XYZ file of C-alpha atoms in Angstrom:
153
model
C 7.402 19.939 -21.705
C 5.260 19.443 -18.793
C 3.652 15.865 -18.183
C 0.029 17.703 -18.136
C 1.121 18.800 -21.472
C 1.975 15.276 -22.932
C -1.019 13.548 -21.392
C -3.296 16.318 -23.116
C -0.979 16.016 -26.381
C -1.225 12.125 -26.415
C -5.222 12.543 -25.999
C -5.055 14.704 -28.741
C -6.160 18.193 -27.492
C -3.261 20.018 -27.524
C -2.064 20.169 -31.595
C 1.705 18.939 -31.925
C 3.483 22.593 -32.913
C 7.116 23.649 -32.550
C 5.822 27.533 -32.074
C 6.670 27.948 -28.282
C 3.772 30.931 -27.872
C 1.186 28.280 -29.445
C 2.221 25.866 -27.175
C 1.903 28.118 -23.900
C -1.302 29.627 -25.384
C -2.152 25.765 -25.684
C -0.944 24.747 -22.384
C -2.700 27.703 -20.500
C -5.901 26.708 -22.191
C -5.577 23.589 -21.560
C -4.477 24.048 -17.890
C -7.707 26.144 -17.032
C -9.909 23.366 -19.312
C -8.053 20.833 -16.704
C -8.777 22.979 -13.469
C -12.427 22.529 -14.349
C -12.243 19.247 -15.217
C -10.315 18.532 -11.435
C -13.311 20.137 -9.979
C -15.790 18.046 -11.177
C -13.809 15.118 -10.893
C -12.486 15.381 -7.610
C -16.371 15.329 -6.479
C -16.750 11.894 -8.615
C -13.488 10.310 -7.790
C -11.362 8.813 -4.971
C -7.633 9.074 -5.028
C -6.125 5.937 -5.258
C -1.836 6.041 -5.137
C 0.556 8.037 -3.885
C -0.130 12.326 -3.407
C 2.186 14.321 -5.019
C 4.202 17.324 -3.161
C 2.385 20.314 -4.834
C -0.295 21.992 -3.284
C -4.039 21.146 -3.614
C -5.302 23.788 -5.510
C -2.464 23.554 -8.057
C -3.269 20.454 -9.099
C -4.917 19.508 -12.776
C -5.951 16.654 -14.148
C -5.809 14.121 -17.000
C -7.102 11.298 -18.286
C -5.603 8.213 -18.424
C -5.852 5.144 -20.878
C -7.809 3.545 -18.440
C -10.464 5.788 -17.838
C -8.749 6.829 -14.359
C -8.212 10.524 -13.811
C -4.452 11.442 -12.394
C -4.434 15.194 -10.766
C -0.712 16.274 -10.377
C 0.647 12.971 -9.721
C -2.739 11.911 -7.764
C -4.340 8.779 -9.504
C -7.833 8.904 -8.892
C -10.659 6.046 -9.416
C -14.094 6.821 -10.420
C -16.181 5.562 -8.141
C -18.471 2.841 -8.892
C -22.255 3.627 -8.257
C -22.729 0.021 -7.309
C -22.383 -0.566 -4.218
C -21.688 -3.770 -2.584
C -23.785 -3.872 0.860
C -24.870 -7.414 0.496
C -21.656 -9.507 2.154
C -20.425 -6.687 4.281
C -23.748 -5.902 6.193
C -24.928 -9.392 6.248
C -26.388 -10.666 9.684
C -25.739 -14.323 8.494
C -22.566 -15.612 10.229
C -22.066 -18.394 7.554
C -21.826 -15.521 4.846
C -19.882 -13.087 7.139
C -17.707 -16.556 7.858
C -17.230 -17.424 4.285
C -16.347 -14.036 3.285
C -13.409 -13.926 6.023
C -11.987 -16.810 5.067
C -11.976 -16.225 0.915
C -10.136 -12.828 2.190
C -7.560 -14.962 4.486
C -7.229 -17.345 0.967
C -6.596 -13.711 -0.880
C -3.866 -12.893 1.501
C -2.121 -15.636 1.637
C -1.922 -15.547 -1.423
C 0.110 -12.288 -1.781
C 2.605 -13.926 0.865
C 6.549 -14.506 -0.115
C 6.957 -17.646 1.552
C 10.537 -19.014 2.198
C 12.449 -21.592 0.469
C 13.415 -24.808 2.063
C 16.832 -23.377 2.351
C 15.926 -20.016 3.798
C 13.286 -22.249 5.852
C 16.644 -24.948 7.138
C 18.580 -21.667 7.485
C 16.276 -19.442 9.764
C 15.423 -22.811 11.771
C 19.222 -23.161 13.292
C 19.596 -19.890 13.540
C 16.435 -19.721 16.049
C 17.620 -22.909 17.563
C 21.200 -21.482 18.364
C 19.687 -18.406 19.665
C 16.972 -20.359 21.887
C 20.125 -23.174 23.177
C 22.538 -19.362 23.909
C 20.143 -17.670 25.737
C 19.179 -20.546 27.751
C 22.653 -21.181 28.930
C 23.086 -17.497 29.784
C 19.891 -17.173 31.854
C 20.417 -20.609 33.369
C 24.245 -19.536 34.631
C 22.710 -16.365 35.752
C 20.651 -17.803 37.781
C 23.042 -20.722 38.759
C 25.466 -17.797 39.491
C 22.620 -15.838 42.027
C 22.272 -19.052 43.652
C 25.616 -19.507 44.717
C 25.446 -16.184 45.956
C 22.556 -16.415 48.152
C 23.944 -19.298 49.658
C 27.309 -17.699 50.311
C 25.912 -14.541 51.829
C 22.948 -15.895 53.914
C 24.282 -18.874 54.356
């Protein structure tokens, strides 16, 4: 059984029958009710996750529990007539300014930060690596100067 065909059998559409004809009959009917109902939706709504490998005109859709609309593995929001012009178009810089910095609060928030170990750990690693590469650099350049002296003289 399809996923289209559970979605539309957990809304209740498509009757629950073991007769494999009714259920095609079902399926086809509700596959061409579902066509229609992309049509109109896709006009209404924005896709919002991940596109799915079959082709655009193959797709269907169906509801889900939360009122967004999924077309062949598409989830798709309906979009909201409000529209929230106020903060984004704003010539104030204190509003524009406030706005930036309650998105840099947002992000930070969805940061993994190190622990102190991880933090110790990735310090003296850096601090090897800086004290290495200075040593190799400064006898490079050590080295070139004893060779510029030895061949010019």
């Amino acid at each position: 059984m399809s996923r289209r065909d559970r979605a539309a059998r957990a809304k209740g559409s498509v009757p629950d029958t073991d007769n494999t004809d009714a259920e095609a009959t079902d399926a086809d009917t509700t596959a061409n009710a579902d066509s229609v109902d992309a049509t109109s939706a896709d006009s209404d709504a924005r896709p919002s996750g991940k596109r799915s490998s079959t082709p655009r005109g193959k797709r269907s859709a169906a509801a889900d529990t939360d009122g967004a609309t999924t077309a062949g593995g598409v989830a798709l929001k309906e979009r909201s007539t409000r529209t929230d012009t106020s903060t984004a178009t704003s010539r104030n810089p204190f509003v524009r300014l406030w706005t930036f910095l309650r998105q840099v609060v947002g992000e930070l928030k969805k940061v993994i930060w190190p622990t102190r170990s991880e933090m110790v750990r990735y310090t003296i690693i850096v601090l090897i690596f800086v004290v290495v590469m200075t040593a190799f650099i400064s006898g490079i350049d050590l080295g070139f100067a004893k060779a510029v002296l030895w061949l010019f003289g």
